[in-house]
Short mmCIF file of C-alpha atoms in Angstrom, two decimals:
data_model
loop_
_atom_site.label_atom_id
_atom_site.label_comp_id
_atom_site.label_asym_id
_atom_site.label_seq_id
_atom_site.Cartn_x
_atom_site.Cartn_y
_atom_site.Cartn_z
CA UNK F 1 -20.70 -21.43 -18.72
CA UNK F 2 -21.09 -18.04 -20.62
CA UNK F 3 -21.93 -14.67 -19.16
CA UNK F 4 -25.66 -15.04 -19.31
CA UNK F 5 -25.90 -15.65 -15.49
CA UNK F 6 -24.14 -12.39 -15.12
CA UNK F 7 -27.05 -9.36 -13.85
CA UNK F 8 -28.28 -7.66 -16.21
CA UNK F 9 -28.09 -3.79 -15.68
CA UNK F 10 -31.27 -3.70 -14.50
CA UNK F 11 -31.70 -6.77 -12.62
CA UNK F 12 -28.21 -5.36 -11.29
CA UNK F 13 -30.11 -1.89 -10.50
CA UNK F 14 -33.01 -3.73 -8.64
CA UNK F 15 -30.74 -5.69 -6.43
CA UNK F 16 -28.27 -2.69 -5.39
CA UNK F 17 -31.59 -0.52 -4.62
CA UNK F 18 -32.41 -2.90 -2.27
CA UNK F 19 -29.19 -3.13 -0.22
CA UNK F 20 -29.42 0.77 -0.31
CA UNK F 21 -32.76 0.91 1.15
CA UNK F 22 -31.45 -2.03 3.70
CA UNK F 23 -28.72 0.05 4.53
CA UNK F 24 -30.60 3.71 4.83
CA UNK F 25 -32.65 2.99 7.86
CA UNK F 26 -29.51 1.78 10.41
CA UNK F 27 -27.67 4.93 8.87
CA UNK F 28 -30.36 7.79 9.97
CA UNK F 29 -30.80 6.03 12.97
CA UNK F 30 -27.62 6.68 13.89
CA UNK F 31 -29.02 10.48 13.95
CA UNK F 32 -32.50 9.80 15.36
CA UNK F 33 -34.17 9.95 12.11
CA UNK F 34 -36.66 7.85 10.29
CA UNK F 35 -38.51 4.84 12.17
CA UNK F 36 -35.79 3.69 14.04
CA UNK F 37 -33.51 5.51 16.96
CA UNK F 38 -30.62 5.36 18.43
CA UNK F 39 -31.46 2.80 21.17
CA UNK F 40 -32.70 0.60 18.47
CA UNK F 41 -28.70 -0.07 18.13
CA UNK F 42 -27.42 -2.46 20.60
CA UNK F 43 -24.46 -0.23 21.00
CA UNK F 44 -22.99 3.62 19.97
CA UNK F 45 -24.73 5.41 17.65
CA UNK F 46 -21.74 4.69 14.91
CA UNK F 47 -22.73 1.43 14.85
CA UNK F 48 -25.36 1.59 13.77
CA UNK F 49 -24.09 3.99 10.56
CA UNK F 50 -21.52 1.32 9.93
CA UNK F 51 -24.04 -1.67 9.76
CA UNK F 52 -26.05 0.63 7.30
CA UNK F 53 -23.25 1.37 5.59
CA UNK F 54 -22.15 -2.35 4.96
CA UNK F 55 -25.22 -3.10 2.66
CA UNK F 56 -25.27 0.52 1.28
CA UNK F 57 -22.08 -0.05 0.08
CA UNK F 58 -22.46 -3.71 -1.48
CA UNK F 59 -25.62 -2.31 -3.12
CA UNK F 60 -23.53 0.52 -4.73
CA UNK F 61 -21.21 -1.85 -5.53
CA UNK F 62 -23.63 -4.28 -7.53
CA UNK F 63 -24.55 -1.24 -9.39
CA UNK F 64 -21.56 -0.47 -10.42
CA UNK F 65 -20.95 -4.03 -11.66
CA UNK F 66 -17.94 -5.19 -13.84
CA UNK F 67 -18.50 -2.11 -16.18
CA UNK F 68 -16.93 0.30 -13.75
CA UNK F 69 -14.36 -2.21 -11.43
CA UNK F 70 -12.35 0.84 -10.21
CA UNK F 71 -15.63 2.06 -8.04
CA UNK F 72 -16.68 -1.74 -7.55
CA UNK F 73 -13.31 -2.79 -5.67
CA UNK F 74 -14.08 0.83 -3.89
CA UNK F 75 -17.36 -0.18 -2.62
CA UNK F 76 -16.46 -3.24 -1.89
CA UNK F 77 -13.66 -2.09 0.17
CA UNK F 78 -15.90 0.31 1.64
CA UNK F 79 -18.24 -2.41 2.62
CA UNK F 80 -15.28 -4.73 4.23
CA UNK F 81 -13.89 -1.93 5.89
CA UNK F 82 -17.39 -1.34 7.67
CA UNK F 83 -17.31 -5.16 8.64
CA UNK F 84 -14.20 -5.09 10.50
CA UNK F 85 -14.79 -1.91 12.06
CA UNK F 86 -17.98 -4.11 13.32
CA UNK F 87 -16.43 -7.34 14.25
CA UNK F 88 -13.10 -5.13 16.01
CA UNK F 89 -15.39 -3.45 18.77
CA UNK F 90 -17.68 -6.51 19.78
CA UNK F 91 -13.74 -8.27 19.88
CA UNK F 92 -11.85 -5.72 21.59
CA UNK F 93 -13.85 -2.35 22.01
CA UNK F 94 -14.31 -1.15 25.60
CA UNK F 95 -17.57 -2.21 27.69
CA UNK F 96 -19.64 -5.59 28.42
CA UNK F 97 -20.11 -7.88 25.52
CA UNK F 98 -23.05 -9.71 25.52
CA UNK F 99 -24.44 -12.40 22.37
CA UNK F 100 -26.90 -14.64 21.57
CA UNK F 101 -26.62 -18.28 19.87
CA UNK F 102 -27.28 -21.43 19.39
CA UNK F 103 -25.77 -24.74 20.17
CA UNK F 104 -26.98 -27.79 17.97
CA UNK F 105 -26.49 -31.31 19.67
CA UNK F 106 -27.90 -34.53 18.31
CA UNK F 107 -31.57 -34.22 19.84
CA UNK F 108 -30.56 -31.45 21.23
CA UNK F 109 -30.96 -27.55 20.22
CA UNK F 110 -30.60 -24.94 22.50
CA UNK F 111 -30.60 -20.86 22.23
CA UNK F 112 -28.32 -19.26 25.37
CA UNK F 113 -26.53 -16.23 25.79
CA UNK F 114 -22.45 -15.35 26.03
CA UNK F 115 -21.17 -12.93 27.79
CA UNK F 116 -17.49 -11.77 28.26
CA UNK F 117 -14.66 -14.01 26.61
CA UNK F 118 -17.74 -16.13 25.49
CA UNK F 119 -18.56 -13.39 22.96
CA UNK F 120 -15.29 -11.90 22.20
CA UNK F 121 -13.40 -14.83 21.69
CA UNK F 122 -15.48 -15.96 18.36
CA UNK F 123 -16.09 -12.19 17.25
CA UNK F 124 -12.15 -11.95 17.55
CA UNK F 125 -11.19 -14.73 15.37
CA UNK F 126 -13.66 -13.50 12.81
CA UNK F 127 -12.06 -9.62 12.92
CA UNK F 128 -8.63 -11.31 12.53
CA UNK F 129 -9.83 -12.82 9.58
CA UNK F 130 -11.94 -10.00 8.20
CA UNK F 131 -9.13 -7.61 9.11
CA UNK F 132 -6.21 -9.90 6.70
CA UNK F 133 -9.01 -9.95 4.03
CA UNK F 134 -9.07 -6.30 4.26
CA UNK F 135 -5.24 -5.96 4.03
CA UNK F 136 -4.92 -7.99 1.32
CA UNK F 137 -7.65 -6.23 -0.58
CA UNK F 138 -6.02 -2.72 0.16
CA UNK F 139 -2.61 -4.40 -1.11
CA UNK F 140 -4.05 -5.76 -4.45
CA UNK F 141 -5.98 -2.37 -5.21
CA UNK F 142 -2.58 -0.46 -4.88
CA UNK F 143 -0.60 -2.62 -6.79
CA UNK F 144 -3.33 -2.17 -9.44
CA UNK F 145 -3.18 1.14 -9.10
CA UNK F 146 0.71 1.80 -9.78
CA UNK F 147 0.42 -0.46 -12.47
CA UNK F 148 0.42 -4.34 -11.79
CA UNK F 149 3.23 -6.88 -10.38
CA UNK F 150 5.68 -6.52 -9.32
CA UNK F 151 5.23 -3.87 -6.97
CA UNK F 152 4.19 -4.10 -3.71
CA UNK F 153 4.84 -7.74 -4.42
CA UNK F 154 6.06 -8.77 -1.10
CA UNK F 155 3.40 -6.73 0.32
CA UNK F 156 1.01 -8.70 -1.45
CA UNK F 157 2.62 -12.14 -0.75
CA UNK F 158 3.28 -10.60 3.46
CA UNK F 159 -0.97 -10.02 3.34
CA UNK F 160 -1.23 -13.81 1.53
CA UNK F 161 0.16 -14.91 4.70
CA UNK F 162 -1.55 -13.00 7.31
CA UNK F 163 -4.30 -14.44 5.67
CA UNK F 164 -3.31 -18.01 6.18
CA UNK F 165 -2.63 -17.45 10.02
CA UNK F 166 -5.29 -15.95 10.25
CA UNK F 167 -7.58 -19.06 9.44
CA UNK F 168 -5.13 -21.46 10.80
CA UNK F 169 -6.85 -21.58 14.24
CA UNK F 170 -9.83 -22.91 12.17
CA UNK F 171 -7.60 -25.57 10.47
CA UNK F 172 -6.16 -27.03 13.20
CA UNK F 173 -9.43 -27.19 14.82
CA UNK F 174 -10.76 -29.13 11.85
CA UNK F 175 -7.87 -31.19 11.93
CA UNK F 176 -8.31 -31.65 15.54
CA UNK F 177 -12.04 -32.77 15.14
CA UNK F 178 -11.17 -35.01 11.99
CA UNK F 179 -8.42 -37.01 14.00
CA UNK F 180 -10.19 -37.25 16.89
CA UNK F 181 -13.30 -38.50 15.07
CA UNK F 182 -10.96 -41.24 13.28
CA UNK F 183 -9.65 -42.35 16.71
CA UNK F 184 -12.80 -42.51 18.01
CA UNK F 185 -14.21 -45.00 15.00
CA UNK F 186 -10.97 -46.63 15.16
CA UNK F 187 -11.34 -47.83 18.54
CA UNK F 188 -15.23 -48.36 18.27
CA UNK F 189 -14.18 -50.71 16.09
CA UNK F 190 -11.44 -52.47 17.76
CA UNK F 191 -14.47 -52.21 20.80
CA UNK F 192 -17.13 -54.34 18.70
CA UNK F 193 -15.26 -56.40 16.53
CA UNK F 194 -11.77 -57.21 18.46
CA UNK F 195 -9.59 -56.00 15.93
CA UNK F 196 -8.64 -52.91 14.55
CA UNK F 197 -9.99 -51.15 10.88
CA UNK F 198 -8.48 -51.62 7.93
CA UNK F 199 -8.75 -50.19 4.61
CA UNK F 200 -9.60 -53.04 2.68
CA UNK F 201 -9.61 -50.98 -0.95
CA UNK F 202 -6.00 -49.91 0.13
CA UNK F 203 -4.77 -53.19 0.94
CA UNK F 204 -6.22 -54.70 -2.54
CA UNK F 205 -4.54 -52.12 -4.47
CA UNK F 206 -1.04 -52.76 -2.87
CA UNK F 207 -1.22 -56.26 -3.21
CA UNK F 208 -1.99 -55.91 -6.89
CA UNK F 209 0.21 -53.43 -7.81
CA UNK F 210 2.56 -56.28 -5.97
CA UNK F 211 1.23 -59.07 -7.72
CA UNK F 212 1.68 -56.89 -11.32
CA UNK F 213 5.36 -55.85 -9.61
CA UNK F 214 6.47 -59.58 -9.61
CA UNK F 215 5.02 -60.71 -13.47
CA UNK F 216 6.96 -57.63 -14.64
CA UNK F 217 10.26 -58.93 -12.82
CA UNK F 218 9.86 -62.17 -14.03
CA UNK F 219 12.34 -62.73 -16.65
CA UNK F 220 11.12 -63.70 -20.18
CA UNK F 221 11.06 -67.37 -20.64
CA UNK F 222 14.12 -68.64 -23.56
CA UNK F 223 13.50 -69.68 -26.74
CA UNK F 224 15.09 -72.41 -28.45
#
């Protein structure tokens, strides 16, 4: 791969134009200007600024591209920052939460609404995650900034971390779902056919690599 999937500068203008004009209508909303108003946001007034900020700042940051990193890694920060501020008042801000979703069963799909815990608990784990991201991103800016490794190295490896517990809930929930799922074959299996799975594939391996084991023991026949 070369670098000609890279955006051009202009292709690279268009794009970050659009996330600006995206982002300009939440932001003057904010201050009752332009088409929409502040009850338009389904919460303070900030909120809205923030949410227009997000894509105002990812568009700035596409137009900045790789020729100007420094103000790149800005934006971006400026546009995670705005993300967490988001996700951190749905999770723990003061007032009733309420969201909408969707659960997707087979033949079933349904759209409901969560209220409470319901919508705070997923918004939470997201902030957690979006809030590590941030520190880490903060860390690794600074450490550019003074001049590379190793400062702030243990800061750096300490946000690595708070990254990894941050997504560890979603892990073990994957591991969770995997086991259980295996179980769950497992004793379909056992339920159908009387007897439990097996890994056939496995089993022919290790009895070749046992068959090749004992020819290479065997010692070499004399010659007379």
């Amino acid at each position: 791969m070369d670098q000609s999937q890279k955006l051009t500068p202009r292709a690279a203008l268009v794009v970050g134009l659009i996330f600006v004009a995206s982002g300009i209508f939440p932001m003057l909303a904010a201050f009752d200007i332009g088409p929409l108003s502040q009850e338009d946001i389904n919460g303070p007034p900030w909120l809205g600024f923030v949410a227009g900020g997000v894509f105002a700042s990812a568009g700035l940051g596409v137009m900045a591209g790789p020729r100007s990193s420094m103000a790149a890694n800005l934006f971006g920060l400026l546009s995670l920052a705005g993300l967490a501020m988001i996700g951190n008042w749905i999770a723990f801000g003061a007032g009733e939460r309420v969201c909408s979703g969707s659960i997707s069963l087979p033949l079933m799909w349904t759209e409901t609404d969560f209220s409470g815990l319901g919508c705070r608990i997923p918004f939470g784990l997201g902030a957690l995650i979006t809030d590590a991201f941030l520190c880490y991103l903060i860390v690794s800016m600074a450490q550019k900034a003074l001049g590379g490794p190793p400062r702030l190295a243990r800061l750096l490896k300490a946000a690595e971390w708070l990254i990894v517990a941050s997504i560890s809930p979603f892990i073990l929930l994957l591991a969770v779902i995997g086991i259980g799922s295996a179980v769950v074959g497992a004793l379909k299996t056992r339920w159908t056919t009387g007897a439990w799975p097996q890994n056939e594939a496995f089993i022919a391996r290790q009895k070749a690599k046992g068959l090749l084991g004992r020819f290479a023991r065997k010692p070499p026949a004399e010659t007379k």
